[in-house]
Tab-separated table of C-alpha atoms in Angstrom:
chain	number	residue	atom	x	y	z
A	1	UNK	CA	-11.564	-22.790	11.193
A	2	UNK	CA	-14.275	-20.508	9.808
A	3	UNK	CA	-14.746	-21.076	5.981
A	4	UNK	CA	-13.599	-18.814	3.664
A	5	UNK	CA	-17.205	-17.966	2.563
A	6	UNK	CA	-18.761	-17.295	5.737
A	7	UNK	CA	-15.630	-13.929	5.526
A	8	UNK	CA	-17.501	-10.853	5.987
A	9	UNK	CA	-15.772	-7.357	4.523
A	10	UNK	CA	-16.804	-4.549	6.216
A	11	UNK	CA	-15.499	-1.142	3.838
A	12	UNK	CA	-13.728	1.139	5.153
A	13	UNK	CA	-10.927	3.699	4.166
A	14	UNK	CA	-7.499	3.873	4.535
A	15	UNK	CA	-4.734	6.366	4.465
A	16	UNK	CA	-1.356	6.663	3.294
A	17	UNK	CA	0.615	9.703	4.739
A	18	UNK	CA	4.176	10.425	3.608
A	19	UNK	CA	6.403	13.210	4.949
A	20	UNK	CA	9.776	14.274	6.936
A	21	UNK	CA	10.277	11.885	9.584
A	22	UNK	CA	11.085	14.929	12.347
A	23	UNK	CA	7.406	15.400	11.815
A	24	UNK	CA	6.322	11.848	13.095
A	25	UNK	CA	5.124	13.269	16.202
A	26	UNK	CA	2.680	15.460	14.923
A	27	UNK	CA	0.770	12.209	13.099
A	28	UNK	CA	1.130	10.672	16.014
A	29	UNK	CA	-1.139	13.017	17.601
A	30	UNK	CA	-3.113	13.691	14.889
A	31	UNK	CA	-4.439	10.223	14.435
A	32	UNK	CA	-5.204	9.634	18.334
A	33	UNK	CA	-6.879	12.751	18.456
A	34	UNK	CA	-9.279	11.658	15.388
A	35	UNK	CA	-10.237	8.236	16.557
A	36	UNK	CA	-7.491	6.473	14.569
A	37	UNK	CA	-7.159	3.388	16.196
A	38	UNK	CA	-3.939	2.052	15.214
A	39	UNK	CA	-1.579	2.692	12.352
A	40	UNK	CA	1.855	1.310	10.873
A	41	UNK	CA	4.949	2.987	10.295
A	42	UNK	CA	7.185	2.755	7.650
A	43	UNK	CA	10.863	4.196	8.168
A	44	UNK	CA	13.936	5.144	6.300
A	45	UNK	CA	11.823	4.934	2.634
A	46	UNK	CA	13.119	6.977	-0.360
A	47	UNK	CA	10.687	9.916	-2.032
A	48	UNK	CA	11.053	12.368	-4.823
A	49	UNK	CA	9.108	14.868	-6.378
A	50	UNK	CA	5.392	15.720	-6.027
A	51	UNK	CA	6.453	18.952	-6.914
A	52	UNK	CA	3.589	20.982	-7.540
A	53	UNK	CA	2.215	22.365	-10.872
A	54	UNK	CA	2.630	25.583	-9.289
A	55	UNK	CA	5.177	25.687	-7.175
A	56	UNK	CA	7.695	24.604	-9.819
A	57	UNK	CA	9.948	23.066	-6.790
A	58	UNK	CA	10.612	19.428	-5.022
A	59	UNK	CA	9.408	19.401	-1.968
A	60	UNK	CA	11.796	16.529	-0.635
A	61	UNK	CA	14.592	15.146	-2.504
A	62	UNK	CA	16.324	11.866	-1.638
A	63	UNK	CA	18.369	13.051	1.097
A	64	UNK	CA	15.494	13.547	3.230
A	65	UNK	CA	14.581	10.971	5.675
A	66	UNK	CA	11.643	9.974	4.699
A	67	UNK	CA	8.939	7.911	6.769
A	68	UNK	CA	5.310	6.631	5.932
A	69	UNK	CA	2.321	5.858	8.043
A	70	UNK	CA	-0.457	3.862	7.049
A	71	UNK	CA	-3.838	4.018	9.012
A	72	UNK	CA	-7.342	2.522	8.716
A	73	UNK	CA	-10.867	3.691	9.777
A	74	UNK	CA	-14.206	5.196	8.855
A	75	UNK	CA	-14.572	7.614	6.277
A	76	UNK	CA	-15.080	10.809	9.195
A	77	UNK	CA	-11.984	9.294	10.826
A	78	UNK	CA	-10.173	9.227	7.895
A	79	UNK	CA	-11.556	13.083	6.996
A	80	UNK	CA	-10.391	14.495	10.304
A	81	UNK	CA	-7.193	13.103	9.715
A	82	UNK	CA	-6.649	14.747	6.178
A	83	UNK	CA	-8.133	18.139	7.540
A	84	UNK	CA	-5.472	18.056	9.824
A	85	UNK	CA	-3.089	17.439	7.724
A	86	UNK	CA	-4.098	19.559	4.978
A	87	UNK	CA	-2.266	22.911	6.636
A	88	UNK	CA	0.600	21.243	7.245
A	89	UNK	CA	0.946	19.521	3.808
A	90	UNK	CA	-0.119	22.726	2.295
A	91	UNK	CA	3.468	24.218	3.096
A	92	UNK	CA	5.100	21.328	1.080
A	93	UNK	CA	5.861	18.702	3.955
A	94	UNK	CA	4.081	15.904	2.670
A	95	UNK	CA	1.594	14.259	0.593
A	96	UNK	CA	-1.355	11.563	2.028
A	97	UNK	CA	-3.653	9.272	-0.449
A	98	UNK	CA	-7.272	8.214	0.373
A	99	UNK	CA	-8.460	4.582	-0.990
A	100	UNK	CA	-11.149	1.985	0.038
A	101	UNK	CA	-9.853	-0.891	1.375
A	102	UNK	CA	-11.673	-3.445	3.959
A	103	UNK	CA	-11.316	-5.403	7.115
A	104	UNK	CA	-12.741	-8.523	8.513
A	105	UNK	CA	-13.097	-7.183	12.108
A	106	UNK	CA	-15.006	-4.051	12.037
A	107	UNK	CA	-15.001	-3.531	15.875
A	108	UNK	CA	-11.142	-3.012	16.002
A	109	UNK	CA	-11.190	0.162	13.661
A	110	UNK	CA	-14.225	1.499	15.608
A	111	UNK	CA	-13.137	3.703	18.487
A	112	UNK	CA	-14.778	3.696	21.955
A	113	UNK	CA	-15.342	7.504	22.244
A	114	UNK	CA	-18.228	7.886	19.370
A	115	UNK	CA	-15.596	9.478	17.233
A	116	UNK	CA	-16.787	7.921	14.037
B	1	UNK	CA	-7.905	24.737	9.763
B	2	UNK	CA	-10.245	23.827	7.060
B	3	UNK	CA	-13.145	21.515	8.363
B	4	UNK	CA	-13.325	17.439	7.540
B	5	UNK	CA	-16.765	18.519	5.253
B	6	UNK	CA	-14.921	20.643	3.352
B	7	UNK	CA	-12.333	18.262	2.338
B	8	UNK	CA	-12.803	17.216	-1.696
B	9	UNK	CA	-11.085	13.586	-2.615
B	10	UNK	CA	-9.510	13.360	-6.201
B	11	UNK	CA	-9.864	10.337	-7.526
B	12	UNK	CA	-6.074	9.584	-8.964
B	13	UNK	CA	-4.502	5.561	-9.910
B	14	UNK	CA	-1.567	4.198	-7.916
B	15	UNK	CA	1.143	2.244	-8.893
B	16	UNK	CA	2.895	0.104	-6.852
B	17	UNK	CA	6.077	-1.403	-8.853
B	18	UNK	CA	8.115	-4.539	-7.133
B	19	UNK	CA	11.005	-5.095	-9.125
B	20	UNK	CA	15.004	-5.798	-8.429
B	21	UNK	CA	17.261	-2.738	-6.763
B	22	UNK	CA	19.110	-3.375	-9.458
B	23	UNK	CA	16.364	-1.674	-12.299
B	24	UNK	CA	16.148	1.135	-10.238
B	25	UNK	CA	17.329	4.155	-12.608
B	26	UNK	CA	15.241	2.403	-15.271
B	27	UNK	CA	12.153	2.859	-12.987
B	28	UNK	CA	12.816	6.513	-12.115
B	29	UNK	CA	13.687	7.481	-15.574
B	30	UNK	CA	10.437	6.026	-16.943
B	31	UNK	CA	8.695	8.002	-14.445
B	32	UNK	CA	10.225	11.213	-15.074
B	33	UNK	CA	9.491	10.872	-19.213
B	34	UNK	CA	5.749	9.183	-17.979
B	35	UNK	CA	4.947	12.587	-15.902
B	36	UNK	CA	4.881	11.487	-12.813
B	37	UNK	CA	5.694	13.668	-10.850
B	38	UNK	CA	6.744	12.127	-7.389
B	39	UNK	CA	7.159	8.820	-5.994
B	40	UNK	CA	8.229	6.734	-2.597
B	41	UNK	CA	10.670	3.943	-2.357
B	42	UNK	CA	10.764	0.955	0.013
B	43	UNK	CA	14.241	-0.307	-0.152
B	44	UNK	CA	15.177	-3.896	0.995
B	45	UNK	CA	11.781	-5.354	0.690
B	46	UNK	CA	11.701	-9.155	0.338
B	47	UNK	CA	9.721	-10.668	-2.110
B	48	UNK	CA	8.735	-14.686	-3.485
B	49	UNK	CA	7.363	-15.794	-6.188
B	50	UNK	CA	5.090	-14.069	-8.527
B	51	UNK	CA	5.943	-17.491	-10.702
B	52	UNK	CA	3.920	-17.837	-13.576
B	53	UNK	CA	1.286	-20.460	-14.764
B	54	UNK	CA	2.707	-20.238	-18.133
B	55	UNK	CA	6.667	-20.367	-17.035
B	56	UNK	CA	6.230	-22.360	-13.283
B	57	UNK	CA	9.637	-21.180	-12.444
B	58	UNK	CA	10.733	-18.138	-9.442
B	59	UNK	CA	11.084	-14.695	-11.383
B	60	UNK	CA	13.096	-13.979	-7.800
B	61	UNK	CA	13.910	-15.395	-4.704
B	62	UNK	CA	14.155	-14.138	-0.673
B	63	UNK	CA	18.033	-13.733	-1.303
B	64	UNK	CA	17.540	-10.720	-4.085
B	65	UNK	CA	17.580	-6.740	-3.033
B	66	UNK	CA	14.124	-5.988	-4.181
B	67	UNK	CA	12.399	-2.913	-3.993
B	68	UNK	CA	9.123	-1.488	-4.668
B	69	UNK	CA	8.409	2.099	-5.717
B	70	UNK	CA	4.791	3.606	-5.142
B	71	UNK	CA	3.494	6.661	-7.400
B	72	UNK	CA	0.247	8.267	-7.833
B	73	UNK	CA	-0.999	9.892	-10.937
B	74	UNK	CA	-3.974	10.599	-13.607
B	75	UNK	CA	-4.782	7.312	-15.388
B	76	UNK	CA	-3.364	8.963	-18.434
B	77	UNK	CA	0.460	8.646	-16.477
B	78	UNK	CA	0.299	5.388	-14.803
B	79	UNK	CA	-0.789	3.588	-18.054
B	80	UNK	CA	2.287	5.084	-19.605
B	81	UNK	CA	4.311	3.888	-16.909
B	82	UNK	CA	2.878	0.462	-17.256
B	83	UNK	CA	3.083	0.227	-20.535
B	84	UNK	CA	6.811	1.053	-20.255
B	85	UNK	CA	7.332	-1.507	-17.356
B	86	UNK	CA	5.745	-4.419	-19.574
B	87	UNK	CA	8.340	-5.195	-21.618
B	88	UNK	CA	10.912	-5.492	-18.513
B	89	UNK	CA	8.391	-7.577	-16.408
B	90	UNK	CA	7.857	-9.587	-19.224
B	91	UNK	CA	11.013	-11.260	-19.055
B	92	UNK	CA	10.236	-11.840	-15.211
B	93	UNK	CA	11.690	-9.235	-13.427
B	94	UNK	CA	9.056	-7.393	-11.299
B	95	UNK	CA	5.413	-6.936	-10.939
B	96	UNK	CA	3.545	-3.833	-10.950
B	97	UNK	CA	-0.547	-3.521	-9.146
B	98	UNK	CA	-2.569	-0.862	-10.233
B	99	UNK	CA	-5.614	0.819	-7.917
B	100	UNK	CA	-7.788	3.724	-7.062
B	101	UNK	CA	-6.659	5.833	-4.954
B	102	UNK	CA	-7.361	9.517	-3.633
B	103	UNK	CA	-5.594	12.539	-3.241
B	104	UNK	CA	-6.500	16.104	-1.633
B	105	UNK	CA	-4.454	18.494	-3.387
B	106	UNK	CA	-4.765	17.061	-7.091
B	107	UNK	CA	-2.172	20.268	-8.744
B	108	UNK	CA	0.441	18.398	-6.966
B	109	UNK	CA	-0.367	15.415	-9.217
B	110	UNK	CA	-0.927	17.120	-12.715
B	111	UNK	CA	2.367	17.487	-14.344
B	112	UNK	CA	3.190	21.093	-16.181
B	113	UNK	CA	4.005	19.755	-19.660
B	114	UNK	CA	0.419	18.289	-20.539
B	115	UNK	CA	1.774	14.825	-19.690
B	116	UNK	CA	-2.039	14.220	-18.117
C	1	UNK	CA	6.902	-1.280	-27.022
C	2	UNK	CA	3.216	-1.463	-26.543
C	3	UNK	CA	1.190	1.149	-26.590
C	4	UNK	CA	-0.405	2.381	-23.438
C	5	UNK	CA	-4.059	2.645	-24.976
C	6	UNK	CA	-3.668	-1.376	-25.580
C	7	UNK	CA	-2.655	-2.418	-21.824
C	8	UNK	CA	-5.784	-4.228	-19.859
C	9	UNK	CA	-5.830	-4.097	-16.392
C	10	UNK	CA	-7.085	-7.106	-14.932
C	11	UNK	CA	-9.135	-6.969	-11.690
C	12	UNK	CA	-7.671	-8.967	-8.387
C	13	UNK	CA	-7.619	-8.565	-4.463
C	14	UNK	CA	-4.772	-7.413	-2.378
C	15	UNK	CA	-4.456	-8.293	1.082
C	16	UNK	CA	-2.039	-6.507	3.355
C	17	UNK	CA	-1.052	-8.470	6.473
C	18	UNK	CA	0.402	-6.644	9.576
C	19	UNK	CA	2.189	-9.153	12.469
C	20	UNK	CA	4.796	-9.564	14.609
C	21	UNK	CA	7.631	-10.965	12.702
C	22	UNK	CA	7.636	-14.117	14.710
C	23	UNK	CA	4.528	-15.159	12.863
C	24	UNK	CA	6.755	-15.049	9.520
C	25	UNK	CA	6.787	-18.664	8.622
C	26	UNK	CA	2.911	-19.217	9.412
C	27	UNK	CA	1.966	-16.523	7.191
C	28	UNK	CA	4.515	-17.739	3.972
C	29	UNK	CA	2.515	-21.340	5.234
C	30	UNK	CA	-0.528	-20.303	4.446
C	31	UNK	CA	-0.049	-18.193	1.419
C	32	UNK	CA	1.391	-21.156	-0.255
C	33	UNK	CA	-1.783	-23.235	0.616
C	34	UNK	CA	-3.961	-20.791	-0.276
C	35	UNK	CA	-2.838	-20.552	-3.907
C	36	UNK	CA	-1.028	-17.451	-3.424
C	37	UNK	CA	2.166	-17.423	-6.230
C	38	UNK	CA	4.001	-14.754	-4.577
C	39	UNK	CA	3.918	-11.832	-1.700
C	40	UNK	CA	6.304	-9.127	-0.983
C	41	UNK	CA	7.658	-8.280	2.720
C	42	UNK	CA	7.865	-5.469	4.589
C	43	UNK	CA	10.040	-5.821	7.192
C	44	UNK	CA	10.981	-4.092	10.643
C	45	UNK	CA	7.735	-1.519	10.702
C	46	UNK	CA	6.443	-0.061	13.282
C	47	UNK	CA	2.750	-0.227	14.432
C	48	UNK	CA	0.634	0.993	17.437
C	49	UNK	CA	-2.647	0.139	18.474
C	50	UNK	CA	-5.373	-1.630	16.550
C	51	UNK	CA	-6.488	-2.159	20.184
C	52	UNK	CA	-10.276	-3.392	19.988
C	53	UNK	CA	-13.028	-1.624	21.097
C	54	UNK	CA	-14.496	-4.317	23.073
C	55	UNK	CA	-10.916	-5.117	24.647
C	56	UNK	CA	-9.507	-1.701	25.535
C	57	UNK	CA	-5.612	-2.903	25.076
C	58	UNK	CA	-2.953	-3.028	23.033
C	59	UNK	CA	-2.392	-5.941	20.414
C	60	UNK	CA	1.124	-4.385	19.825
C	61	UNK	CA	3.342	-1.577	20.449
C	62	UNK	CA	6.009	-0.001	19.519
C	63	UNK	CA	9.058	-2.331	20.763
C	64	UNK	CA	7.982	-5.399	18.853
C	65	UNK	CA	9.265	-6.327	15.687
C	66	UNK	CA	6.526	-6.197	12.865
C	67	UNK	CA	6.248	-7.160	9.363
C	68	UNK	CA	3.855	-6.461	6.398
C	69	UNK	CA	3.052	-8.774	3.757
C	70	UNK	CA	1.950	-7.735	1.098
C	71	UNK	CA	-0.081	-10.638	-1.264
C	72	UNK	CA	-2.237	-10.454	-4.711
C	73	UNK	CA	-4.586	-12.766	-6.097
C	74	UNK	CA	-8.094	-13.893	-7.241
C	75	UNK	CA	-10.706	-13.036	-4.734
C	76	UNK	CA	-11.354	-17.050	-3.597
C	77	UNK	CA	-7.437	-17.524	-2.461
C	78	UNK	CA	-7.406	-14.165	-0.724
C	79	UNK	CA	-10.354	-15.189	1.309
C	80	UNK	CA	-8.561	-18.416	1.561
C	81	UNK	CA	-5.811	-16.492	3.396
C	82	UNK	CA	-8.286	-14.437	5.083
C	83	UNK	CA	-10.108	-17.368	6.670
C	84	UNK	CA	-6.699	-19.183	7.844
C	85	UNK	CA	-5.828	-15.842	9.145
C	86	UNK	CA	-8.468	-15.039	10.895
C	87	UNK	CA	-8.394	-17.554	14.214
C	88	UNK	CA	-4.747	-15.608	14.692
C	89	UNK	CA	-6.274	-12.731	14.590
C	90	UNK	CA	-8.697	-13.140	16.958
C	91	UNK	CA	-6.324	-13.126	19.643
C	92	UNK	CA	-5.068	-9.944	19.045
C	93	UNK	CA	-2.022	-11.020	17.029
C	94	UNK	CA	-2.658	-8.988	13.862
C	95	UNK	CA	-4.336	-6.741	10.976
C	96	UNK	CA	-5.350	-7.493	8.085
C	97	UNK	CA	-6.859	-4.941	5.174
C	98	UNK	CA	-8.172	-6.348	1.578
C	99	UNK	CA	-8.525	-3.743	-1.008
C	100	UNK	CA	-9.159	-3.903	-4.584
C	101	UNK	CA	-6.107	-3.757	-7.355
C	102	UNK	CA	-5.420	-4.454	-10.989
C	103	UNK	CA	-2.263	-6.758	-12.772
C	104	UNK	CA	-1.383	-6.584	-16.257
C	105	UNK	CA	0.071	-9.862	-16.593
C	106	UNK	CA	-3.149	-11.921	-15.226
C	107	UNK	CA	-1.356	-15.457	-15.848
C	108	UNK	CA	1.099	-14.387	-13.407
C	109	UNK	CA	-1.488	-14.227	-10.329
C	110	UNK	CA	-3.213	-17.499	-10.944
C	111	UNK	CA	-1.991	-20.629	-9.822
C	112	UNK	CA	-1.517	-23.996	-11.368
C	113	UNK	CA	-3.426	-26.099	-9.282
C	114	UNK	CA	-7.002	-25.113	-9.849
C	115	UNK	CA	-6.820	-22.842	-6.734
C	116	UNK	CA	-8.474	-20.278	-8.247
């Protein structure tokens, strides 16, 4: 068993998307299409809120079903997946937040087709 | 659709809350009068331990209904939140984890009433 | 009730572990020996992909059952955890991501037996 010190970290970001479950499809997609090499799915969760400053509105309420997908990569990965969800979320379907976070084996977040 | 360069990350905390079912209202009140202005629940999660050094007892076991609720905000909101949550988890009912997190569209996270 | 200007944040490691739900019990295992005092569950996700670059398959899909877990502590048992989890790994059985986070109740996160 390798020792715990000999771990390397390699950074990288990860992405938490949250929105109507009818529109799991279009993630789907989205994230094969950027170089997202896997992802997880969590169904059936609860949201509220994120109503906008501006909008004045919710733009789920608890009745919704509700589904969130997590996903790791590089940063320009990661980007292309917010830019394509930006239009979408822009309408009030969803909300996604960015943080670092880090894996111990870089080559399985890498995709094969130069993406990042 | 607006290109990955163009994309600007706010930099916003997260709060992930892991607590009974049974203190949700408390949790959802607290962030309604924090300012937060959206959250996610995961329902049915199952949870050990989080025992103290101090106490070296279970604050919960596999058999509870736990559930954890996850909400972004400015640093000025989640600290209220937390500070509201301390007293609860202080007599061993949840834990809360605080991080760094990202979002694209920071109105959505600002509340109206000068909360943040 | 304390005031949120007087709440530190204490600095600590998450890890987030993604596997088939079979793997439960080997994953609580290891946790324990590591020095971990407690770790939430996620159960009955869904996942796809996380297939290596240098394999070109599948680890999972979207039949199998999967679980998160969801673990906090000091940054010498998370590598701990990391290290025992990483032979698994290796053949293709799992994720794992390690991001930074922050407690409020430090005591609560370290364990009794010098493991940290």
């Amino acid at each position: 068993m390798e020792s715990a010190d000999e771990l390397a970290f390699h950074p990288l970001k990860k992405i938490e998307i949250i929105l109507p479950g009818e529109k799991q499809a279009f993630v789907r997609e989205l994230l094969e299409r950027s170089g997202c090499t896997g992802w997880t799915l969590f169904r059936d969760v609860a949201g509220q809120g994120h109503h906008g400053f501006h909008e004045g509105r919710l733009l789920w309420n608890d009745q919704a079903s509700i589904v969130m997908f997590m996903a790791v990569g590089s940063e320009a990965v990661i980007r292309k997946v917010a830019a394509g969800l930006k239009p979408l979320f822009a309408k009030g379907s969803g909300v996604m937040f960015v943080s670092d976070t880090h894996v111990v084996r870089l080559e399985h977040f890498l995709s094969a087709d130069g993406a990042d």
